[in-house]
Amino acid sequence: MNLAQRTLIAAFSEFDVVTEPRPDGGLLLTLRNDDRVILKRAISRGQTQTAVQLDWVISSIRRDLALEAGMSPSIAHLQSQSRIGLPTYEYA
């Protein structure tokens, strides 16, 4: 089991996590709950190679799960909103 698989299993510990290797070097992630498939996601090889990319994948899956459950995630927890501040401008 590689680092990406261990990270995904730890991130979604409330589910039964199944990862299968893909021919392109990526993973097919399946989240199950009581023998019911909750989510299937293909993760590219590039998304499994760096911690930043893997964090983005985990964040997007959590967002999708929350939206499917009818909950809207807070802006602070959205990866694209929390990584950098908005630009400011000065007028002379």
mmCIF file of N, CA and C in Angstrom:
data_model
loop_
_atom_site.group_PDB
_atom_site.id
_atom_site.type_symbol
_atom_site.label_atom_id
_atom_site.label_comp_id
_atom_site.label_asym_id
_atom_site.label_seq_id
_atom_site.Cartn_x
_atom_site.Cartn_y
_atom_site.Cartn_z
ATOM 1 N N MET A 1 0.848 -1.174 0.000
ATOM 2 C CA MET A 1 0.000 0.000 0.000
ATOM 3 C C MET A 1 0.893 1.237 0.000
ATOM 4 N N ASN A 2 0.635 2.145 -0.952
ATOM 5 C CA ASN A 2 1.482 3.329 -1.042
ATOM 6 C C ASN A 2 0.936 4.474 -0.185
ATOM 7 N N LEU A 3 1.671 5.573 -0.170
ATOM 8 C CA LEU A 3 1.315 6.721 0.663
ATOM 9 C C LEU A 3 -0.054 7.301 0.298
ATOM 10 N N ALA A 4 -0.357 7.401 -0.994
ATOM 11 C CA ALA A 4 -1.645 7.954 -1.425
ATOM 12 C C ALA A 4 -2.794 7.090 -0.907
ATOM 13 N N GLN A 5 -2.664 5.785 -0.991
ATOM 14 C CA GLN A 5 -3.713 4.897 -0.504
ATOM 15 C C GLN A 5 -3.888 5.034 1.008
ATOM 16 N N ARG A 6 -2.799 5.091 1.737
ATOM 17 C CA ARG A 6 -2.892 5.255 3.198
ATOM 18 C C ARG A 6 -3.523 6.595 3.562
ATOM 19 N N THR A 7 -3.179 7.643 2.827
ATOM 20 C CA THR A 7 -3.735 8.971 3.087
ATOM 21 C C THR A 7 -5.237 8.989 2.822
ATOM 22 N N LEU A 8 -5.677 8.382 1.735
ATOM 23 C CA LEU A 8 -7.104 8.336 1.412
ATOM 24 C C LEU A 8 -7.887 7.524 2.439
ATOM 25 N N ILE A 9 -7.334 6.419 2.870
ATOM 26 C CA ILE A 9 -7.992 5.595 3.880
ATOM 27 C C ILE A 9 -8.124 6.366 5.187
ATOM 28 N N ALA A 10 -7.075 7.080 5.572
ATOM 29 C CA ALA A 10 -7.118 7.867 6.805
ATOM 30 C C ALA A 10 -8.093 9.045 6.684
ATOM 31 N N ALA A 11 -8.156 9.671 5.515
ATOM 32 C CA ALA A 11 -9.016 10.837 5.324
ATOM 33 C C ALA A 11 -10.497 10.477 5.347
ATOM 34 N N PHE A 12 -10.826 9.270 4.933
ATOM 35 C CA PHE A 12 -12.220 8.849 4.859
ATOM 36 C C PHE A 12 -12.462 7.628 5.740
ATOM 37 N N SER A 13 -12.014 7.737 6.977
ATOM 38 C CA SER A 13 -12.099 6.605 7.902
ATOM 39 C C SER A 13 -13.535 6.220 8.251
ATOM 40 N N GLU A 14 -14.502 7.116 8.010
ATOM 41 C CA GLU A 14 -15.896 6.790 8.303
ATOM 42 C C GLU A 14 -16.526 5.879 7.245
ATOM 43 N N PHE A 15 -15.799 5.626 6.163
ATOM 44 C CA PHE A 15 -16.261 4.764 5.079
ATOM 45 C C PHE A 15 -15.347 3.551 4.942
ATOM 46 N N ASP A 16 -15.856 2.539 4.253
ATOM 47 C CA ASP A 16 -14.992 1.453 3.790
ATOM 48 C C ASP A 16 -14.353 1.973 2.510
ATOM 49 N N VAL A 17 -13.042 2.064 2.496
ATOM 50 C CA VAL A 17 -12.317 2.641 1.368
ATOM 51 C C VAL A 17 -11.653 1.519 0.570
ATOM 52 N N VAL A 18 -11.945 1.495 -0.736
ATOM 53 C CA VAL A 18 -11.333 0.525 -1.628
ATOM 54 C C VAL A 18 -10.595 1.304 -2.710
ATOM 55 N N THR A 19 -9.332 0.991 -2.892
ATOM 56 C CA THR A 19 -8.556 1.601 -3.972
ATOM 57 C C THR A 19 -8.078 0.508 -4.903
ATOM 58 N N GLU A 20 -8.228 0.763 -6.193
ATOM 59 C CA GLU A 20 -7.779 -0.181 -7.203
ATOM 60 C C GLU A 20 -6.829 0.550 -8.150
ATOM 61 N N PRO A 21 -5.730 -0.086 -8.530
ATOM 62 C CA PRO A 21 -4.808 0.562 -9.465
ATOM 63 C C PRO A 21 -5.440 0.690 -10.853
ATOM 64 N N ARG A 22 -5.137 1.797 -11.511
ATOM 65 C CA ARG A 22 -5.590 2.029 -12.883
ATOM 66 C C ARG A 22 -4.407 1.819 -13.832
ATOM 67 N N PRO A 23 -4.675 1.510 -15.084
ATOM 68 C CA PRO A 23 -3.578 1.283 -16.040
ATOM 69 C C PRO A 23 -2.658 2.483 -16.224
ATOM 70 N N ASP A 24 -3.177 3.709 -16.014
ATOM 71 C CA ASP A 24 -2.366 4.908 -16.206
ATOM 72 C C ASP A 24 -1.516 5.243 -14.986
ATOM 73 N N GLY A 25 -1.566 4.404 -13.943
ATOM 74 C CA GLY A 25 -0.786 4.650 -12.739
ATOM 75 C C GLY A 25 -1.573 5.340 -11.641
ATOM 76 N N GLY A 26 -2.800 5.720 -11.941
ATOM 77 C CA GLY A 26 -3.660 6.365 -10.956
ATOM 78 C C GLY A 26 -4.405 5.327 -10.122
ATOM 79 N N LEU A 27 -5.454 5.804 -9.458
ATOM 80 C CA LEU A 27 -6.255 4.937 -8.592
ATOM 81 C C LEU A 27 -7.728 5.123 -8.896
ATOM 82 N N LEU A 28 -8.508 4.055 -8.695
ATOM 83 C CA LEU A 28 -9.951 4.148 -8.678
ATOM 84 C C LEU A 28 -10.351 4.048 -7.216
ATOM 85 N N LEU A 29 -10.926 5.130 -6.693
ATOM 86 C CA LEU A 29 -11.316 5.201 -5.294
ATOM 87 C C LEU A 29 -12.807 4.909 -5.179
ATOM 88 N N THR A 30 -13.163 3.992 -4.281
ATOM 89 C CA THR A 30 -14.560 3.688 -4.009
ATOM 90 C C THR A 30 -14.790 3.840 -2.513
ATOM 91 N N LEU A 31 -15.799 4.640 -2.156
ATOM 92 C CA LEU A 31 -16.197 4.788 -0.763
ATOM 93 C C LEU A 31 -17.515 4.052 -0.588
ATOM 94 N N ARG A 32 -17.558 3.166 0.413
ATOM 95 C CA ARG A 32 -18.760 2.379 0.678
ATOM 96 C C ARG A 32 -19.202 2.593 2.111
ATOM 97 N N ASN A 33 -20.499 2.410 2.311
ATOM 98 C CA ASN A 33 -21.080 2.492 3.634
ATOM 99 C C ASN A 33 -22.174 1.431 3.704
ATOM 100 N N ASP A 34 -22.001 0.442 4.551
ATOM 101 C CA ASP A 34 -22.973 -0.654 4.671
ATOM 102 C C ASP A 34 -23.246 -1.329 3.329
ATOM 103 N N ASP A 35 -22.207 -1.694 2.617
ATOM 104 C CA ASP A 35 -22.293 -2.369 1.317
ATOM 105 C C ASP A 35 -22.987 -1.545 0.236
ATOM 106 N N ARG A 36 -23.103 -0.247 0.437
ATOM 107 C CA ARG A 36 -23.676 0.648 -0.562
ATOM 108 C C ARG A 36 -22.577 1.571 -1.052
ATOM 109 N N VAL A 37 -22.428 1.698 -2.357
ATOM 110 C CA VAL A 37 -21.406 2.571 -2.922
ATOM 111 C C VAL A 37 -21.860 4.022 -2.757
ATOM 112 N N ILE A 38 -21.054 4.798 -2.067
ATOM 113 C CA ILE A 38 -21.341 6.210 -1.834
ATOM 114 C C ILE A 38 -20.721 7.069 -2.929
ATOM 115 N N LEU A 39 -19.502 6.704 -3.332
ATOM 116 C CA LEU A 39 -18.783 7.513 -4.307
ATOM 117 C C LEU A 39 -17.739 6.661 -5.010
ATOM 118 N N LYS A 40 -17.580 6.897 -6.302
ATOM 119 C CA LYS A 40 -16.478 6.324 -7.078
ATOM 120 C C LYS A 40 -15.795 7.481 -7.768
ATOM 121 N N ARG A 41 -14.468 7.520 -7.668
ATOM 122 C CA ARG A 41 -13.715 8.625 -8.262
ATOM 123 C C ARG A 41 -12.423 8.088 -8.841
ATOM 124 N N ALA A 42 -12.149 8.455 -10.084
ATOM 125 C CA ALA A 42 -10.867 8.136 -10.703
ATOM 126 C C ALA A 42 -9.892 9.241 -10.331
ATOM 127 N N ILE A 43 -8.745 8.843 -9.832
ATOM 128 C CA ILE A 43 -7.709 9.790 -9.422
ATOM 129 C C ILE A 43 -6.491 9.536 -10.303
ATOM 130 N N SER A 44 -6.039 10.579 -10.968
ATOM 131 C CA SER A 44 -4.914 10.418 -11.891
ATOM 132 C C SER A 44 -3.608 10.174 -11.135
ATOM 133 N N ARG A 45 -2.636 9.695 -11.847
ATOM 134 C CA ARG A 45 -1.323 9.445 -11.255
ATOM 135 C C ARG A 45 -0.724 10.734 -10.694
ATOM 136 N N GLY A 46 -0.878 11.828 -11.425
ATOM 137 C CA GLY A 46 -0.347 13.114 -10.978
ATOM 138 C C GLY A 46 -0.969 13.583 -9.674
ATOM 139 N N GLN A 47 -2.240 13.271 -9.467
ATOM 140 C CA GLN A 47 -2.916 13.680 -8.240
ATOM 141 C C GLN A 47 -2.475 12.848 -7.038
ATOM 142 N N THR A 48 -1.842 11.729 -7.277
ATOM 143 C CA THR A 48 -1.384 10.893 -6.169
ATOM 144 C C THR A 48 0.091 11.095 -5.845
ATOM 145 N N GLN A 49 0.783 11.898 -6.635
ATOM 146 C CA GLN A 49 2.233 12.030 -6.496
ATOM 147 C C GLN A 49 2.676 13.079 -5.486
ATOM 148 N N THR A 50 1.853 14.118 -5.273
ATOM 149 C CA THR A 50 2.253 15.169 -4.339
ATOM 150 C C THR A 50 1.185 15.347 -3.264
ATOM 151 N N ALA A 51 1.618 15.776 -2.105
ATOM 152 C CA ALA A 51 0.698 15.986 -0.980
ATOM 153 C C ALA A 51 -0.298 17.100 -1.290
ATOM 154 N N VAL A 52 0.133 18.133 -1.992
ATOM 155 C CA VAL A 52 -0.762 19.251 -2.321
ATOM 156 C C VAL A 52 -1.897 18.770 -3.218
ATOM 157 N N GLN A 53 -1.555 18.024 -4.254
ATOM 158 C CA GLN A 53 -2.580 17.510 -5.165
ATOM 159 C C GLN A 53 -3.526 16.554 -4.447
ATOM 160 N N LEU A 54 -2.991 15.714 -3.604
ATOM 161 C CA LEU A 54 -3.812 14.762 -2.863
ATOM 162 C C LEU A 54 -4.740 15.497 -1.890
ATOM 163 N N ASP A 55 -4.262 16.560 -1.273
ATOM 164 C CA ASP A 55 -5.115 17.378 -0.401
ATOM 165 C C ASP A 55 -6.266 17.996 -1.184
ATOM 166 N N TRP A 56 -5.988 18.437 -2.408
ATOM 167 C CA TRP A 56 -7.041 19.001 -3.253
ATOM 168 C C TRP A 56 -8.076 17.938 -3.584
ATOM 169 N N VAL A 57 -7.645 16.734 -3.893
ATOM 170 C CA VAL A 57 -8.576 15.639 -4.205
ATOM 171 C C VAL A 57 -9.458 15.355 -3.000
ATOM 172 N N ILE A 58 -8.857 15.239 -1.830
ATOM 173 C CA ILE A 58 -9.609 14.962 -0.599
ATOM 174 C C ILE A 58 -10.607 16.076 -0.322
ATOM 175 N N SER A 59 -10.179 17.317 -0.492
ATOM 176 C CA SER A 59 -11.062 18.465 -0.275
ATOM 177 C C SER A 59 -12.242 18.447 -1.247
ATOM 178 N N SER A 60 -11.989 18.137 -2.502
ATOM 179 C CA SER A 60 -13.079 18.129 -3.487
ATOM 180 C C SER A 60 -14.048 16.978 -3.225
ATOM 181 N N ILE A 61 -13.544 15.846 -2.775
ATOM 182 C CA ILE A 61 -14.428 14.724 -2.447
ATOM 183 C C ILE A 61 -15.281 15.065 -1.233
ATOM 184 N N ARG A 62 -14.684 15.669 -0.228
ATOM 185 C CA ARG A 62 -15.463 16.092 0.949
ATOM 186 C C ARG A 62 -16.535 17.103 0.566
ATOM 187 N N ARG A 63 -16.186 18.031 -0.311
ATOM 188 C CA ARG A 63 -17.164 19.019 -0.782
ATOM 189 C C ARG A 63 -18.314 18.324 -1.506
ATOM 190 N N ASP A 64 -17.993 17.384 -2.389
ATOM 191 C CA ASP A 64 -19.030 16.669 -3.129
ATOM 192 C C ASP A 64 -19.928 15.854 -2.203
ATOM 193 N N LEU A 65 -19.346 15.226 -1.199
ATOM 194 C CA LEU A 65 -20.139 14.459 -0.229
ATOM 195 C C LEU A 65 -21.065 15.376 0.565
ATOM 196 N N ALA A 66 -20.566 16.537 0.960
ATOM 197 C CA ALA A 66 -21.383 17.490 1.709
ATOM 198 C C ALA A 66 -22.522 18.016 0.851
ATOM 199 N N LEU A 67 -22.246 18.333 -0.395
ATOM 200 C CA LEU A 67 -23.294 18.833 -1.280
ATOM 201 C C LEU A 67 -24.348 17.769 -1.535
ATOM 202 N N GLU A 68 -23.928 16.538 -1.709
ATOM 203 C CA GLU A 68 -24.872 15.444 -1.932
ATOM 204 C C GLU A 68 -25.755 15.214 -0.701
ATOM 205 N N ALA A 69 -25.215 15.458 0.470
ATOM 206 C CA ALA A 69 -25.981 15.301 1.706
ATOM 207 C C ALA A 69 -26.854 16.518 1.995
ATOM 208 N N GLY A 70 -26.777 17.538 1.139
ATOM 209 C CA GLY A 70 -27.599 18.720 1.316
ATOM 210 C C GLY A 70 -26.970 19.792 2.184
ATOM 211 N N MET A 71 -25.701 19.626 2.510
ATOM 212 C CA MET A 71 -25.012 20.628 3.319
ATOM 213 C C MET A 71 -24.057 21.406 2.428
ATOM 214 N N SER A 72 -24.059 22.694 2.591
ATOM 215 C CA SER A 72 -23.151 23.532 1.836
ATOM 216 C C SER A 72 -21.915 23.797 2.694
ATOM 217 N N PRO A 73 -20.730 23.444 2.202
ATOM 218 C CA PRO A 73 -19.535 23.690 3.010
ATOM 219 C C PRO A 73 -19.266 25.178 3.156
ATOM 220 N N SER A 74 -18.677 25.552 4.281
ATOM 221 C CA SER A 74 -18.369 26.960 4.494
ATOM 222 C C SER A 74 -17.246 27.394 3.560
ATOM 223 N N ILE A 75 -17.236 28.661 3.246
ATOM 224 C CA ILE A 75 -16.223 29.210 2.344
ATOM 225 C C ILE A 75 -14.814 28.945 2.863
ATOM 226 N N ALA A 76 -14.639 28.989 4.171
ATOM 227 C CA ALA A 76 -13.315 28.791 4.758
ATOM 228 C C ALA A 76 -12.759 27.403 4.463
ATOM 229 N N HIS A 77 -13.642 26.428 4.220
ATOM 230 C CA HIS A 77 -13.176 25.066 3.980
ATOM 231 C C HIS A 77 -12.999 24.728 2.507
ATOM 232 N N LEU A 78 -13.354 25.660 1.632
ATOM 233 C CA LEU A 78 -13.146 25.418 0.215
ATOM 234 C C LEU A 78 -11.697 25.719 -0.132
ATOM 235 N N GLN A 79 -11.009 24.749 -0.695
ATOM 236 C CA GLN A 79 -9.583 24.847 -0.974
ATOM 237 C C GLN A 79 -9.259 26.063 -1.838
ATOM 238 N N SER A 80 -10.052 26.319 -2.865
ATOM 239 C CA SER A 80 -9.728 27.421 -3.773
ATOM 240 C C SER A 80 -9.914 28.777 -3.116
ATOM 241 N N GLN A 81 -10.725 28.856 -2.077
ATOM 242 C CA GLN A 81 -10.961 30.126 -1.410
ATOM 243 C C GLN A 81 -9.976 30.384 -0.273
ATOM 244 N N SER A 82 -9.397 29.352 0.281
ATOM 245 C CA SER A 82 -8.584 29.544 1.469
ATOM 246 C C SER A 82 -7.080 29.571 1.203
ATOM 247 N N ARG A 83 -6.663 29.342 -0.017
ATOM 248 C CA ARG A 83 -5.217 29.263 -0.242
ATOM 249 C C ARG A 83 -4.544 30.618 -0.391
ATOM 250 N N ILE A 84 -5.237 31.601 -0.977
ATOM 251 C CA ILE A 84 -4.636 32.929 -1.124
ATOM 252 C C ILE A 84 -5.709 33.995 -0.889
ATOM 253 N N GLY A 85 -5.261 35.152 -0.469
ATOM 254 C CA GLY A 85 -6.185 36.271 -0.283
ATOM 255 C C GLY A 85 -6.478 36.947 -1.603
ATOM 256 N N LEU A 86 -7.502 37.756 -1.582
ATOM 257 C CA LEU A 86 -7.847 38.504 -2.791
ATOM 258 C C LEU A 86 -6.858 39.632 -2.994
ATOM 259 N N PRO A 87 -6.600 40.010 -4.236
ATOM 260 C CA PRO A 87 -5.649 41.095 -4.478
ATOM 261 C C PRO A 87 -6.224 42.440 -4.046
ATOM 262 N N THR A 88 -5.352 43.311 -3.662
ATOM 263 C CA THR A 88 -5.755 44.682 -3.320
ATOM 264 C C THR A 88 -5.046 45.635 -4.267
ATOM 265 N N TYR A 89 -5.662 46.781 -4.501
ATOM 266 C CA TYR A 89 -5.118 47.727 -5.451
ATOM 267 C C TYR A 89 -4.995 49.086 -4.781
ATOM 268 N N GLU A 90 -3.956 49.795 -5.144
ATOM 269 C CA GLU A 90 -3.782 51.161 -4.655
ATOM 270 C C GLU A 90 -3.850 52.095 -5.849
ATOM 271 N N TYR A 91 -4.609 53.172 -5.686
ATOM 272 C CA TYR A 91 -4.740 54.146 -6.753
ATOM 273 C C TYR A 91 -3.936 55.378 -6.409
ATOM 274 N N ALA A 92 -3.177 55.862 -7.350
ATOM 275 C CA ALA A 92 -2.350 57.043 -7.119
ATOM 276 C C ALA A 92 -3.081 58.308 -7.414
#
